[in-house]
Coordinates of N, CA and C in Angstrom, one line a residue:
A271 N 48.3 -6.2 -11.4 CA 46.8 -7.1 -11.3 C 45.6 -7.1 -10.3
F272 N 46.9 -7.0 -9.0 CA 46.3 -6.6 -8.3 C 46.0 -5.7 -7.4
N273 N 46.5 -4.8 -7.8 CA 45.7 -3.3 -7.7 C 44.4 -2.8 -8.4
H274 N 44.8 -3.8 -10.2 CA 42.9 -4.0 -10.5 C 42.2 -3.9 -9.9
M275 N 42.4 -5.3 -9.1 CA 41.3 -6.2 -8.1 C 40.8 -5.8 -7.0
A276 N 42.3 -4.1 -6.2 CA 41.8 -4.1 -5.2 C 40.8 -2.6 -5.0
A277 N 40.8 -1.9 -6.2 CA 40.1 -1.0 -7.2 C 38.7 -1.5 -7.5
D278 N 38.8 -2.9 -7.7 CA 37.3 -3.0 -8.6 C 36.9 -3.5 -7.2
V279 N 37.3 -4.2 -6.2 CA 36.6 -4.2 -5.2 C 36.0 -3.0 -4.4
E280 N 36.9 -2.1 -4.1 CA 36.7 -0.7 -3.7 C 35.2 -0.5 -4.0
Q281 N 35.4 -0.1 -5.5 CA 34.4 0.3 -6.6 C 33.3 -0.4 -6.2
H282 N 33.0 -1.5 -6.1 CA 32.1 -2.7 -5.8 C 31.5 -2.0 -4.5
Q283 N 32.5 -1.8 -3.4 CA 31.8 -2.0 -2.0 C 31.0 -0.3 -1.6
R284 N 31.5 0.5 -3.2 CA 31.2 1.9 -3.0 C 29.4 1.7 -3.5
S285 N 29.5 1.3 -4.3 CA 28.1 0.4 -5.2 C 26.8 -0.1 -4.5
A286 N 27.3 -0.8 -3.6 CA 27.0 -1.8 -2.8 C 25.7 -0.3 -1.8
V287 N 26.9 0.5 -1.1 CA 27.0 1.0 0.2 C 25.8 2.3 -0.3
E288 N 26.1 2.9 -2.0 CA 25.1 3.6 -2.0 C 23.6 3.2 -2.5
Q289 N 23.7 1.7 -3.8 CA 22.1 1.0 -3.2 C 21.7 0.4 -2.3
E290 N 22.4 0.8 -1.4 CA 21.6 1.1 0.0 C 20.7 1.6 0.7
R291 N 21.4 2.5 0.5 CA 20.7 4.2 0.7 C 20.1 4.4 -0.3
I292 N 20.3 4.0 -1.6 CA 19.0 4.3 -1.9 C 17.5 3.5 -1.5
R293 N 17.7 2.3 -1.1 CA 16.8 1.4 -1.1 C 16.2 1.8 0.1
R294 N 16.9 2.5 1.0 CA 16.1 2.6 1.9 C 15.5 4.0 1.7
E295 N 16.4 5.3 1.3 CA 15.4 5.8 1.1 C 14.5 5.8 0.2
L296 N 14.2 5.0 -0.5 CA 12.8 4.9 -1.0 C 11.5 3.9 0.3
E297 N 12.6 3.1 0.4 CA 11.5 2.6 1.4 C 10.7 3.1 2.9
L298 N 11.6 5.2 3.1 CA 11.6 5.7 3.6 C 10.1 6.6 2.8
G299 N 10.3 6.9 1.5 CA 9.2 7.3 0.3 C 8.1 6.5 0.1
R300 N 7.6 5.5 0.5 CA 7.4 3.9 0.6 C 6.2 4.4 1.9
R301 N 7.3 4.3 2.6 CA 6.6 4.3 4.3 C 5.2 6.0 4.8
I302 N 6.2 7.0 4.2 CA 6.2 8.7 4.0 C 4.4 8.5 3.6
Q303 N 4.4 8.1 1.8 CA 3.4 7.5 0.9 C 2.3 7.2 1.0
S304 N 2.7 6.2 1.7 CA 1.2 4.9 2.7 C 0.8 6.1 3.5
D305 N 1.0 6.6 4.9 CA 0.6 7.6 5.9 C -0.4 8.7 5.5
M306 N -0.1 9.1 4.0 CA -0.8 10.0 3.8 C -1.8 9.0 3.1
L307 N -2.0 8.4 2.7 CA -3.5 7.9 2.4 C -4.4 7.7 3.5
P308 N -5.7 7.5 3.6 CA -6.9 6.4 4.8 C -6.1 6.3 5.4
R309 N -6.0 6.0 6.9 CA -5.7 4.7 7.3 C -7.1 4.0 7.9
T310 N -7.6 4.4 8.8 CA -9.1 3.6 8.6 C -11.1 4.1 8.2
P311 N -11.3 3.3 8.2 CA -12.6 3.5 7.4 C -13.4 4.9 7.9
L312 N -14.5 5.3 7.3 CA -14.8 6.5 7.1 C -16.5 6.0 7.4
H313 N -17.5 6.2 8.5 CA -18.8 6.2 8.6 C -19.3 7.2 9.3
F314 N -20.1 7.5 8.1 CA -21.3 7.5 8.6 C -22.9 7.4 8.1
G315 N -23.7 6.9 9.6 CA -24.5 6.6 9.1 C -24.3 5.3 8.7
L316 N -25.1 4.3 7.4 CA -25.2 3.6 7.5 C -24.4 2.8 6.8
T317 N -23.5 4.3 6.3 CA -22.4 4.5 4.9 C -21.3 3.9 5.4
E318 N -20.2 3.1 4.7 CA -19.0 3.0 4.9 C -18.1 3.7 3.5
V319 N -17.3 3.5 3.6 CA -16.0 4.2 2.9 C -14.7 3.4 3.5
K320 N -13.6 3.1 2.3 CA -12.6 2.4 2.7 C -12.4 1.9 1.6
G321 N -10.9 2.0 1.6 CA -10.0 1.6 0.1 C -8.7 1.2 0.2
V322 N -7.8 0.3 -0.5 CA -6.7 0.1 -0.6 C -5.6 0.1 -1.6
S323 N -4.8 0.4 -1.1 CA -3.5 0.9 -2.2 C -2.8 0.0 -2.0
V324 N -2.0 -1.0 -3.8 CA -0.7 -2.5 -3.5 C 0.4 -1.6 -4.6
P325 N 1.3 -0.8 -4.4 CA 2.3 -0.5 -5.3 C 3.0 -1.4 -5.8
A326 N 2.9 -1.5 -7.0 CA 3.8 -2.2 -7.4 C 5.2 -1.9 -7.4
R327 N 6.0 -0.4 -7.3 CA 6.9 -0.2 -6.3 C 7.6 0.3 -5.5
E328 N 8.3 0.4 -4.9 CA 8.2 1.2 -3.7 C 7.7 2.8 -3.2
V329 N 7.2 3.7 -4.1 CA 6.9 4.7 -4.5 C 6.4 4.7 -6.5
G330 N 4.8 5.8 -6.1 CA 3.9 5.9 -7.4 C 3.1 6.8 -7.2
G331 N 2.9 6.8 -8.8 CA 1.9 8.1 -8.5 C 0.6 8.0 -8.1
D332 N -0.3 6.3 -7.1 CA -1.8 5.8 -7.4 C -2.3 7.2 -6.7
F333 N -3.3 7.6 -6.0 CA -3.6 7.2 -4.3 C -5.1 7.9 -4.5
F334 N -5.3 7.8 -3.6 CA -6.7 8.2 -3.0 C -7.6 8.7 -2.0
N335 N -8.2 9.4 -1.3 CA -8.8 10.1 -0.2 C -10.1 10.2 -0.2
Y336 N -10.2 10.1 1.8 CA -11.6 10.5 1.7 C -12.0 11.1 3.4
F337 N -12.7 12.2 3.2 CA -13.0 12.9 4.3 C -14.2 13.7 4.4
A338 N -14.7 13.8 5.6 CA -15.7 14.9 5.6 C -15.5 16.2 6.0
L339 N -16.2 17.0 5.4 CA -16.4 18.1 5.5 C -17.1 19.0 5.8
D340 N -16.5 19.8 6.6 CA -16.8 20.8 7.8 C -18.3 21.3 7.7
S341 N -18.6 21.3 6.0 CA -20.6 21.7 5.9 C -21.6 20.3 6.0
G342 N -20.1 19.0 6.7 CA -21.1 17.7 6.8 C -21.1 17.0 4.6
L343 N -21.2 17.8 3.9 CA -20.6 16.1 2.7 C -19.0 15.8 3.5
V344 N -19.0 14.9 2.6 CA -18.2 14.0 2.3 C -17.1 14.0 0.2
A345 N -15.4 14.8 1.2 CA -15.0 14.4 -0.7 C -14.1 12.7 -0.8
L346 N -14.5 12.6 -2.1 CA -13.6 11.7 -2.5 C -12.9 11.7 -2.9
L347 N -11.9 11.2 -3.8 CA -11.6 10.8 -4.2 C -10.2 10.8 -5.1
V348 N -9.8 9.6 -5.5 CA -8.5 9.1 -7.1 C -8.2 9.6 -7.6
G349 N -6.7 9.6 -7.9 CA -6.4 9.7 -8.5 C -4.7 8.8 -9.7
D350 N -4.1 9.3 -11.0 CA -3.0 9.1 -11.3 C -2.7 9.2 -12.2
V351 N -0.9 9.9 -10.8 CA 0.0 10.4 -12.0 C 0.3 9.9 -13.0
S352 N 0.7 10.6 -14.0 CA 1.7 9.2 -15.1 C 2.8 9.2 -15.2
G353 N 3.0 8.1 -15.0 CA 5.0 7.6 -14.9 C 5.0 6.7 -13.8
K354 N 6.2 6.9 -13.5 CA 6.4 6.1 -12.1 C 7.4 6.5 -10.7
G355 N 7.2 5.8 -9.4 CA 8.9 6.5 -9.1 C 9.3 7.7 -7.9
V356 N 9.8 8.1 -7.6 CA 9.7 9.2 -6.9 C 9.7 11.2 -7.6
G357 N 9.3 10.9 -9.6 CA 9.0 11.6 -9.5 C 7.4 11.9 -9.2
A358 N 7.0 10.8 -9.7 CA 5.3 10.7 -9.8 C 4.7 10.6 -8.7
A359 N 5.4 10.0 -7.6 CA 5.4 10.5 -5.9 C 5.8 12.0 -5.4
L360 N 5.3 12.2 -6.1 CA 6.2 13.8 -5.4 C 4.9 14.9 -5.7
L361 N 4.3 14.4 -7.0 CA 3.6 15.4 -7.9 C 2.1 14.6 -6.9
M362 N 1.5 13.5 -6.7 CA 1.4 13.0 -6.3 C 0.3 13.2 -5.0
A363 N 1.2 13.4 -4.0 CA 1.8 14.1 -3.3 C 1.4 16.0 -2.7
N364 N 2.0 16.7 -4.1 CA 1.5 18.3 -4.0 C 0.5 18.1 -4.5
I365 N -0.3 16.9 -5.2 CA -1.7 17.0 -5.8 C -2.8 16.7 -4.7
Q366 N -2.1 15.8 -3.9 CA -2.7 15.8 -3.3 C -3.9 16.7 -2.1
A367 N -2.3 17.3 -1.6 CA -2.3 18.7 -1.1 C -3.4 19.7 -1.4
S368 N -3.2 20.1 -2.9 CA -3.8 21.3 -3.0 C -5.4 20.9 -3.1
L369 N -5.8 19.1 -3.7 CA -7.1 18.7 -3.5 C -7.7 19.3 -2.1
R370 N -6.8 18.5 -0.4 CA -7.3 18.6 0.3 C -7.8 20.7 0.7
T371 N -6.7 21.0 0.4 CA -7.5 23.3 0.8 C -8.5 23.5 -0.7
R372 N -8.4 22.8 -1.4 CA -9.8 23.5 -2.4 C -11.1 23.0 -1.6
F373 N -11.0 22.0 -1.3 CA -12.2 21.3 -0.7 C -12.9 21.9 -0.1
A374 N -11.7 22.7 1.2 CA -11.4 23.1 2.6 C -12.6 24.3 2.5
L375 N -12.3 24.5 1.2 CA -12.5 26.4 0.6 C -14.1 26.3 -0.2
G376 N -14.7 25.1 -0.1 CA -16.2 24.9 -1.0 C -15.8 25.7 -2.1
Q377 N -14.1 24.8 -3.1 CA -14.4 25.4 -4.3 C -15.1 24.8 -5.2
G378 N -15.8 24.8 -5.7 CA -16.4 23.8 -7.0 C -15.5 23.0 -7.9
L379 N -16.4 21.8 -8.0 CA -15.3 20.1 -8.6 C -15.1 21.0 -9.9
S380 N -15.3 21.7 -9.8 CA -15.1 22.1 -12.1 C -13.9 23.4 -11.8
A381 N -14.6 23.9 -11.0 CA -13.3 25.2 -10.2 C -12.0 24.3 -10.5
I382 N -12.1 23.5 -8.9 CA -10.7 22.9 -8.3 C -10.5 21.4 -9.4
A383 N -10.8 20.8 -10.2 CA -10.7 19.7 -11.9 C -9.4 21.3 -12.7
E384 N -10.2 22.4 -12.6 CA -9.3 22.7 -13.8 C -8.0 23.5 -13.0
A385 N -7.9 24.4 -11.7 CA -7.0 24.8 -11.0 C -5.6 23.5 -11.2
I386 N -6.4 23.1 -10.5 CA -5.4 22.0 -10.8 C -4.9 21.9 -12.2
D387 N -5.3 21.5 -13.4 CA -4.6 21.8 -14.4 C -3.9 22.9 -14.8
W388 N -3.9 23.9 -14.2 CA -3.5 24.3 -15.0 C -1.5 24.8 -14.3
D389 N -2.4 24.2 -12.9 CA -0.8 24.3 -11.6 C -0.2 22.8 -12.4
I390 N -0.1 21.9 -12.6 CA 0.0 21.1 -13.4 C 1.4 21.7 -14.7
E391 N 0.2 21.9 -15.1 CA 1.0 23.1 -16.8 C 2.0 24.2 -16.2
A392 N 2.0 24.6 -15.2 CA 2.9 25.4 -15.2 C 3.7 25.2 -14.2
N393 N 4.1 24.1 -13.6 CA 4.8 23.9 -12.4 C 5.2 22.6 -12.8
T394 N 5.5 21.8 -13.7 CA 6.2 20.7 -13.7 C 7.0 20.7 -14.9
P395 N 8.1 19.7 -15.0 CA 9.2 20.3 -16.2 C 8.5 18.9 -16.4
G396 N 8.1 19.1 -18.5 CA 8.3 18.3 -19.3 C 6.7 17.5 -20.0
P397 N 6.3 16.3 -20.4 CA 5.0 15.9 -20.4 C 4.7 15.1 -19.1
V398 N 4.4 15.7 -17.9 CA 3.9 15.5 -16.7 C 2.5 15.3 -16.9
Y399 N 1.7 14.6 -16.7 CA 0.1 14.6 -16.4 C -0.6 13.4 -15.1
A400 N -1.7 13.8 -15.1 CA -2.9 13.2 -13.4 C -4.2 12.6 -14.3
T401 N -5.2 11.7 -13.8 CA -6.0 11.4 -15.0 C -6.7 11.6 -13.4
L402 N -7.7 11.7 -12.8 CA -8.5 12.8 -11.5 C -9.3 12.1 -11.7
F403 N -10.4 11.5 -10.4 CA -11.5 11.9 -10.5 C -12.2 11.7 -9.3
I404 N -12.9 13.1 -8.8 CA -12.9 14.1 -7.3 C -14.7 14.0 -7.6
A405 N -14.7 13.9 -6.3 CA -16.7 14.5 -6.4 C -16.8 14.2 -4.3
I406 N -17.9 15.0 -3.7 CA -18.8 15.7 -3.0 C -19.9 14.8 -3.6
F407 N -19.8 14.3 -2.3 CA -21.2 13.2 -1.3 C -22.4 13.9 -0.2
D408 N -23.2 14.3 -0.8 CA -24.2 14.1 0.7 C -24.8 13.5 1.2
P409 N -24.8 13.3 2.3 CA -25.2 12.3 2.9 C -26.8 12.3 3.2
A410 N -26.8 13.7 3.2 CA -28.7 13.2 3.7 C -29.5 13.7 2.3
T411 N -28.9 14.0 0.7 CA -30.1 13.6 -0.1 C -29.9 13.2 -0.9
R412 N -28.0 11.7 -0.7 CA -27.8 10.1 -1.4 C -27.5 11.4 -2.8
V413 N -27.2 12.7 -3.2 CA -26.1 13.6 -4.5 C -25.5 12.9 -4.1
M414 N -24.7 12.7 -5.7 CA -23.2 12.7 -5.5 C -23.1 13.3 -6.4
R415 N -21.9 14.5 -6.7 CA -21.4 15.3 -7.4 C -20.2 15.5 -8.2
Y416 N -20.1 15.1 -9.2 CA -18.7 14.5 -9.1 C -17.5 15.4 -11.3
V417 N -16.3 15.1 -10.9 CA -15.7 15.7 -12.4 C -15.0 14.2 -12.3
N418 N -15.0 14.2 -13.6 CA -13.1 12.8 -14.5 C -13.2 13.5 -15.5
A419 N -11.9 13.8 -14.3 CA -10.6 14.1 -15.6 C -9.6 13.4 -16.5
G420 N -10.4 12.5 -17.0 CA -9.9 11.0 -17.9 C -9.9 10.2 -16.6
H421 N -9.9 10.0 -16.2 CA -9.8 8.7 -15.4 C -11.0 7.5 -16.2
N422 N -10.3 6.4 -15.5 CA -11.5 5.4 -15.4 C -12.7 5.8 -15.7
P423 N -13.8 4.5 -15.9 CA -14.9 5.0 -15.9 C -15.4 4.0 -14.2
Q424 N -15.4 4.8 -13.2 CA -15.9 5.1 -12.0 C -17.0 4.2 -11.4
L425 N -17.1 3.2 -10.6 CA -18.8 1.9 -10.8 C -19.4 2.9 -10.0
V426 N -21.1 2.6 -9.9 CA -22.0 2.7 -9.2 C -22.8 1.7 -9.4
R427 N -23.1 0.6 -8.5 CA -23.6 -1.1 -8.4 C -24.7 -1.0 -8.2
R428 N -25.9 -1.6 -8.6 CA -27.5 -0.4 -8.2 C -27.3 -2.3 -7.2
S429 N -28.6 -1.8 -6.0 CA -29.3 -2.6 -5.0 C -30.0 -3.7 -5.9
D430 N -30.0 -3.7 -6.9 CA -30.8 -4.3 -7.8 C -30.0 -5.1 -9.0
G431 N -28.2 -4.9 -8.9 CA -27.6 -5.6 -9.3 C -27.2 -4.5 -10.9
G432 N -27.9 -3.7 -11.5 CA -27.6 -3.3 -11.7 C -26.1 -1.8 -11.7
L433 N -25.3 -2.2 -12.7 CA -23.7 -1.6 -12.7 C -24.6 -0.1 -14.5
E434 N -23.5 1.4 -13.2 CA -23.5 2.5 -14.6 C -22.2 2.6 -13.8
R435 N -21.5 3.4 -15.3 CA -20.4 3.9 -15.5 C -20.4 5.7 -15.5
M436 N -19.2 6.2 -15.2 CA -19.1 7.3 -14.4 C -18.4 7.9 -15.6
S437 N -17.9 8.1 -16.5 CA -17.4 8.2 -17.2 C -16.6 10.0 -17.6
S438 N -15.4 9.5 -18.0 CA -15.1 10.8 -18.7 C -16.1 11.8 -18.2
T439 N -15.3 13.2 -18.1 CA -16.4 14.4 -18.1 C -15.4 15.7 -19.1
G440 N -13.5 15.5 -19.4 CA -12.1 16.1 -19.3 C -11.6 14.9 -19.8
M441 N -10.6 15.9 -19.6 CA -9.1 15.3 -20.2 C -8.1 15.2 -18.9
P442 N -7.4 14.7 -19.0 CA -6.7 14.5 -17.9 C -5.7 15.6 -17.2
V443 N -5.4 16.6 -15.6 CA -5.4 17.7 -15.7 C -3.6 17.6 -15.6
G444 N -3.2 18.8 -16.3 CA -2.1 18.9 -16.9 C -1.0 18.4 -18.1
L445 N -2.6 17.7 -18.7 CA -2.0 17.5 -20.5 C -2.3 18.6 -21.9
L446 N -2.7 19.0 -21.4 CA -3.5 19.9 -22.5 C -4.3 21.1 -21.5
A447 N -3.2 21.6 -20.6 CA -4.7 22.9 -19.4 C -5.6 24.0 -20.2
G448 N -6.6 23.9 -20.3 CA -7.2 24.8 -20.2 C -8.6 24.3 -21.3
H449 N -8.7 23.9 -21.5 CA -9.9 23.0 -21.8 C -11.4 22.3 -21.0
G450 N -11.9 23.0 -20.0 CA -12.8 23.1 -19.1 C -13.0 21.6 -18.3
Y451 N -13.8 21.4 -17.7 CA -14.1 20.4 -16.7 C -16.1 20.7 -16.7
S452 N -17.2 19.4 -17.4 CA -18.2 19.2 -16.7 C -18.2 18.9 -15.5
E453 N -19.2 18.8 -14.2 CA -19.9 18.0 -12.9 C -21.3 17.5 -14.1
R454 N -21.4 16.6 -13.0 CA -22.3 15.9 -13.0 C -22.4 15.2 -12.1
E455 N -23.9 14.3 -11.5 CA -23.9 14.1 -10.6 C -25.2 13.0 -10.8
V456 N -25.3 11.7 -9.5 CA -25.6 10.8 -10.0 C -26.6 10.7 -8.1
R457 N -27.7 10.7 -8.0 CA -28.6 9.8 -7.3 C -28.4 8.6 -6.9
L458 N -27.7 8.3 -5.5 CA -28.0 6.8 -4.7 C -28.6 6.7 -3.8
A459 N -29.5 5.5 -4.0 CA -30.0 5.3 -3.0 C -29.4 3.6 -1.4
P460 N -30.3 3.3 -1.0 CA -29.5 2.8 -0.1 C -28.7 1.1 -0.4
G461 N -28.1 0.4 -0.6 CA -28.2 -0.6 -0.5 C -26.8 -0.7 -2.3
D462 N -27.0 0.8 -2.5 CA -25.8 0.9 -3.6 C -24.5 1.2 -3.3
L463 N -23.7 0.6 -4.1 CA -22.6 0.8 -3.5 C -22.1 1.9 -5.7
L464 N -20.8 2.0 -4.2 CA -19.7 3.0 -5.1 C -18.5 1.7 -4.6
F465 N -18.1 2.3 -6.5 CA -16.3 1.0 -6.6 C -15.3 2.2 -7.2
F466 N -14.7 2.6 -6.7 CA -13.0 3.3 -7.5 C -12.0 2.7 -7.8
Y467 N -11.5 3.1 -8.1 CA -10.2 2.0 -8.9 C -9.8 2.7 -9.4
T468 N -7.9 2.6 -9.9 CA -6.8 2.9 -10.8 C -6.8 2.2 -12.1
D469 N -6.0 2.5 -12.8 CA -5.6 1.2 -14.4 C -4.7 0.8 -13.5
G470 N -4.2 0.0 -12.2 CA -3.3 -0.9 -11.8 C -4.0 -2.1 -12.0
C471 N -5.7 -2.1 -10.9 CA -6.4 -2.9 -11.4 C -6.7 -3.1 -12.9
V472 N -7.5 -2.8 -13.9 CA -7.4 -4.1 -15.1 C -6.4 -3.6 -16.4
E473 N -5.2 -2.7 -15.5 CA -3.8 -2.8 -16.6 C -2.6 -4.5 -16.0
M474 N -3.5 -4.5 -15.1 CA -2.3 -6.0 -14.4 C -2.7 -6.9 -15.3
E475 N -1.0 -7.6 -15.5 CA -0.7 -8.9 -16.4 C -0.7 -10.0 -16.2
N476 N -1.2 -11.2 -16.2 CA -0.8 -12.3 -16.2 C 0.3 -13.0 -16.9
E477 N 1.3 -14.7 -16.2 CA 2.1 -14.4 -17.3 C 2.1 -15.2 -18.5
A478 N 0.8 -15.1 -19.3 CA 0.9 -15.5 -20.9 C 0.6 -13.5 -21.2
G479 N 0.3 -12.5 -20.3 CA 1.2 -10.9 -20.9 C -0.6 -10.5 -21.3
D480 N -2.2 -11.4 -20.7 CA -3.2 -11.2 -20.7 C -3.6 -10.3 -19.8
M481 N -4.1 -9.0 -20.6 CA -4.4 -7.3 -18.8 C -5.8 -8.5 -18.3
F482 N -6.4 -8.1 -17.1 CA -7.0 -8.5 -16.7 C -8.2 -7.6 -17.4
G483 N -8.6 -5.9 -17.6 CA -9.0 -5.5 -18.7 C -10.7 -5.3 -16.8
S484 N -11.4 -4.5 -18.0 CA -12.8 -3.3 -17.5 C -13.3 -5.3 -17.2
E485 N -13.7 -5.9 -17.5 CA -15.0 -6.9 -18.2 C -14.7 -7.0 -16.6
R486 N -13.3 -8.3 -16.4 CA -13.7 -8.8 -15.4 C -13.6 -8.5 -14.1
L487 N -13.3 -6.6 -14.2 CA -13.4 -5.9 -13.0 C -15.3 -5.7 -13.5
E488 N -15.8 -5.4 -13.9 CA -17.2 -4.9 -13.4 C -17.7 -6.2 -13.2
A489 N -17.4 -7.1 -13.8 CA -18.0 -8.5 -13.2 C -17.6 -8.6 -11.6
L490 N -17.0 -8.0 -10.9 CA -16.6 -8.7 -10.1 C -17.2 -8.2 -9.3
V491 N -17.5 -6.4 -9.5 CA -17.9 -6.0 -8.8 C -19.8 -5.8 -9.1
A492 N -20.5 -6.3 -10.6 CA -21.8 -6.4 -9.9 C -22.2 -7.4 -9.5
A493 N -20.9 -9.0 -8.8 CA -20.7 -9.7 -8.9 C -21.8 -9.7 -6.8
S494 N -20.4 -8.1 -6.5 CA -20.6 -8.6 -5.0 C -21.5 -8.3 -3.6
G495 N -23.3 -8.0 -4.8 CA -24.3 -8.3 -3.7 C -23.6 -7.0 -2.7
R496 N -24.4 -7.3 -1.6 CA -24.7 -6.2 -0.5 C -23.3 -6.4 0.4
G497 N -22.3 -6.7 0.5 CA -20.8 -7.3 0.9 C -20.4 -6.1 1.6
S498 N -20.0 -6.1 2.3 CA -19.3 -5.0 3.1 C -18.2 -4.4 2.0
A499 N -17.9 -3.0 2.8 CA -16.3 -2.5 2.2 C -15.3 -3.1 1.8
D500 N -15.3 -3.8 2.8 CA -13.8 -4.8 3.3 C -14.3 -6.1 2.8
E501 N -15.3 -6.8 2.2 CA -15.2 -8.2 1.3 C -15.5 -7.8 0.2
V502 N -15.6 -6.9 -0.9 CA -15.8 -6.0 -1.6 C -14.5 -6.2 -2.1
L503 N -13.3 -5.4 -0.7 CA -11.7 -5.0 -1.3 C -10.6 -6.4 -1.4
V504 N -11.6 -6.8 -0.3 CA -10.5 -8.3 -0.1 C -11.3 -9.4 -1.5
A505 N -12.7 -9.6 -2.6 CA -12.7 -10.4 -3.3 C -12.4 -9.9 -4.4
V506 N -11.6 -8.3 -4.3 CA -11.5 -7.6 -5.7 C -9.6 -7.7 -6.1
E507 N -9.2 -7.8 -4.0 CA -7.8 -8.5 -4.1 C -7.6 -9.6 -4.9
Q508 N -8.1 -10.6 -4.2 CA -7.8 -11.4 -4.1 C -8.0 -12.8 -6.1
A509 N -9.2 -11.8 -6.4 CA -9.3 -11.7 -8.1 C -8.0 -11.3 -8.4
I510 N -7.3 -10.1 -8.3 CA -6.4 -9.6 -9.0 C -5.5 -10.4 -9.2
S511 N -4.5 -10.7 -8.0 CA -3.7 -11.3 -7.3 C -3.6 -12.7 -8.0
A512 N -5.0 -13.9 -8.2 CA -4.7 -15.1 -8.7 C -5.0 -14.9 -10.4
F513 N -4.9 -14.2 -10.6 CA -4.8 -13.7 -11.9 C -3.5 -13.5 -12.2
R514 N -3.0 -12.7 -11.7 CA -1.7 -12.7 -11.7 C -0.7 -13.2 -11.4
G515 N -0.9 -14.1 -11.1 CA -0.2 -15.5 -10.8 C 1.6 -15.3 -10.2
G516 N 2.5 -16.2 -11.2 CA 3.6 -16.5 -10.7 C 4.5 -14.7 -11.1

């Protein structure tokens, strides 16, 4: 009996050491993933771009990015890889790297989405896909071209309080490759607000199991007025946190 107890203690110690190693690796992965997201706001003229990510676990598949191109245009993107954990995080990193390269090469948005679509289909095992919203904004003309690959409808809040939804223009990338993507454009004016998000916002559940939902989110964005990027992000994050409760 003593020998069995000693063996159990030894096994428990080995298990505890292994769990601590995994915890440290996941924490390192979380920090690396966080470093891949923009750390500072992007400013051009009187326009400010900023984002925030609050992961539900150490690592995951949601991402956003924004960066200026050599042409003077601005790339804007947000995406959500199916699933959670390390696998989703690795695919997220791969998609981000591919998007940066293709944007820098000046490829069209439809071509970029189609290339990512085939890349995931050819190089990932199992039923893995991602929703993706990619856009190019021209500060000179205030025209934004976009492709929405199965992502949530992203929002334009007009300066007069009206809300417009930029709905899907194709299927999620990697789901059933080869269906193609159409590009659309939206003309923006001074005082307009762009609000991008992933389903983590609208699918957040409270203690009763009710989801936050798109109606609550859209009401928040519509009520944002002429708030700064910081003010809008803080208002949404606080509302979701209050809704989630314990």
